[in-house]
CSV table of C-alpha atoms in Angstrom, one decimal:
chain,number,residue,atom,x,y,z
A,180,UNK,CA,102.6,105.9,120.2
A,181,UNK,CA,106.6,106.6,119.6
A,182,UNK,CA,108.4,106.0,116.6
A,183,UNK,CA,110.9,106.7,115.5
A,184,UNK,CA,112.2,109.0,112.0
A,185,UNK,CA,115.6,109.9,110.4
A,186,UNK,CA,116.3,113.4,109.7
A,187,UNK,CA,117.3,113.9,105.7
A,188,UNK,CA,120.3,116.1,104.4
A,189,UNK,CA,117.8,118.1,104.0
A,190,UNK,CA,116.4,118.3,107.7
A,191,UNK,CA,112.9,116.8,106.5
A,192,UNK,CA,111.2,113.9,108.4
A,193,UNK,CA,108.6,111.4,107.1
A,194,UNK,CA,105.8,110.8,109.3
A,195,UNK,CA,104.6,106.9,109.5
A,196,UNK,CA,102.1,105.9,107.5
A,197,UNK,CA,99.6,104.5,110.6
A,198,UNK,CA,100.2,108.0,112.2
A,199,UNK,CA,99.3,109.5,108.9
A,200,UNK,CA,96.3,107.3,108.7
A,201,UNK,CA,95.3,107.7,112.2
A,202,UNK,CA,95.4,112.0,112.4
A,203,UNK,CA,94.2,111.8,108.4
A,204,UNK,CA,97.2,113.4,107.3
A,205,UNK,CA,97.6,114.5,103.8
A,206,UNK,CA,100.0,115.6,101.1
A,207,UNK,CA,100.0,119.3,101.3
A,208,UNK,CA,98.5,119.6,104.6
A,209,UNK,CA,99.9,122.3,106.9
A,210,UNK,CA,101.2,121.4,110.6
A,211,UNK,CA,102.0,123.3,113.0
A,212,UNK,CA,105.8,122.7,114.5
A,213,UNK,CA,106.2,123.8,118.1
A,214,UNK,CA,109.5,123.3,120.2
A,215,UNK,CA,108.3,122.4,124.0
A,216,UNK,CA,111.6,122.1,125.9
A,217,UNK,CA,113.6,119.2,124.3
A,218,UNK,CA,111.4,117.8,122.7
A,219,UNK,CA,109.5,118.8,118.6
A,220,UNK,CA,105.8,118.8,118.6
A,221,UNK,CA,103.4,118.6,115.6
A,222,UNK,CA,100.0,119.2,115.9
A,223,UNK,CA,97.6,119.1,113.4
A,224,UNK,CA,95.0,121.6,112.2
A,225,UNK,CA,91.7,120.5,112.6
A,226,UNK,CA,88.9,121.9,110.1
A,227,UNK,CA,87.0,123.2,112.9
A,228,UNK,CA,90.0,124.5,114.3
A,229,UNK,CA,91.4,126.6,111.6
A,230,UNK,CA,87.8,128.2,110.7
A,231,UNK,CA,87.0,129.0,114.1
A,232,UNK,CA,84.4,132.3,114.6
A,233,UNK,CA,85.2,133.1,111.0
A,234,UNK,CA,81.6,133.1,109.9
A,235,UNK,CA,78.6,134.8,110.9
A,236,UNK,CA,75.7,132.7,111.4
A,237,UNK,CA,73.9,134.0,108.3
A,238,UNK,CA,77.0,133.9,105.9
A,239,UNK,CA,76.2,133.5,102.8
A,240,UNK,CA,72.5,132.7,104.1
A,241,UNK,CA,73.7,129.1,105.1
A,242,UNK,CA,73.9,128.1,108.7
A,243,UNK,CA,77.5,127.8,109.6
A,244,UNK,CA,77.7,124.1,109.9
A,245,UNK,CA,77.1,123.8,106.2
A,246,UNK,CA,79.7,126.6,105.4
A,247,UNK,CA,81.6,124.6,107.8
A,248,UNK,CA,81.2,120.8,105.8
A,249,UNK,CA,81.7,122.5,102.6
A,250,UNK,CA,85.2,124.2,103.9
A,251,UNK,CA,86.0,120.8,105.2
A,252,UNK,CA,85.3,118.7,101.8
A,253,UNK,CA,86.6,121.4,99.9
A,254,UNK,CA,90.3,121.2,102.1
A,255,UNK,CA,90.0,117.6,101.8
A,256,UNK,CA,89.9,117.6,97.9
């Protein structure tokens, strides 16, 4: 899907609301800009993703899927 944005004064963009809505996109949420030859690439963070072999399957005696759910409903709000 291409659209297409205007850069602000302030070099900030505003991402379409049905990309926003597709990718579940929120206020606050970080992104991760990368440069790939001419061209700006975002790519958003997945839960999953940013957790990655950060627990131990006994951590804090729960199995890591529910550490994982609770970190994902807790960075949803």
């Amino acid at each position: 899907m291409d659209e297409q944005v205007t850069v602000s004064s302030n070099y900030q963009v505003v991402i379409p609301k049905k990309i926003r809505r597709e990718l579940g996109i929120r206020a606050g949420q970080k992104i991760s800009v990368k440069q790939r030859d001419k061209k700006i690439v975002f790519d958003v963070e997945s839960v999953i993703d940013k957790y990655a072999g950060s627990i131990e399957p006994s951590c804090w005696g729960e199995d890591p899927v529910t550490t994982i759910r609770k970190w994902r409903d807790e960075d949803r709000g």
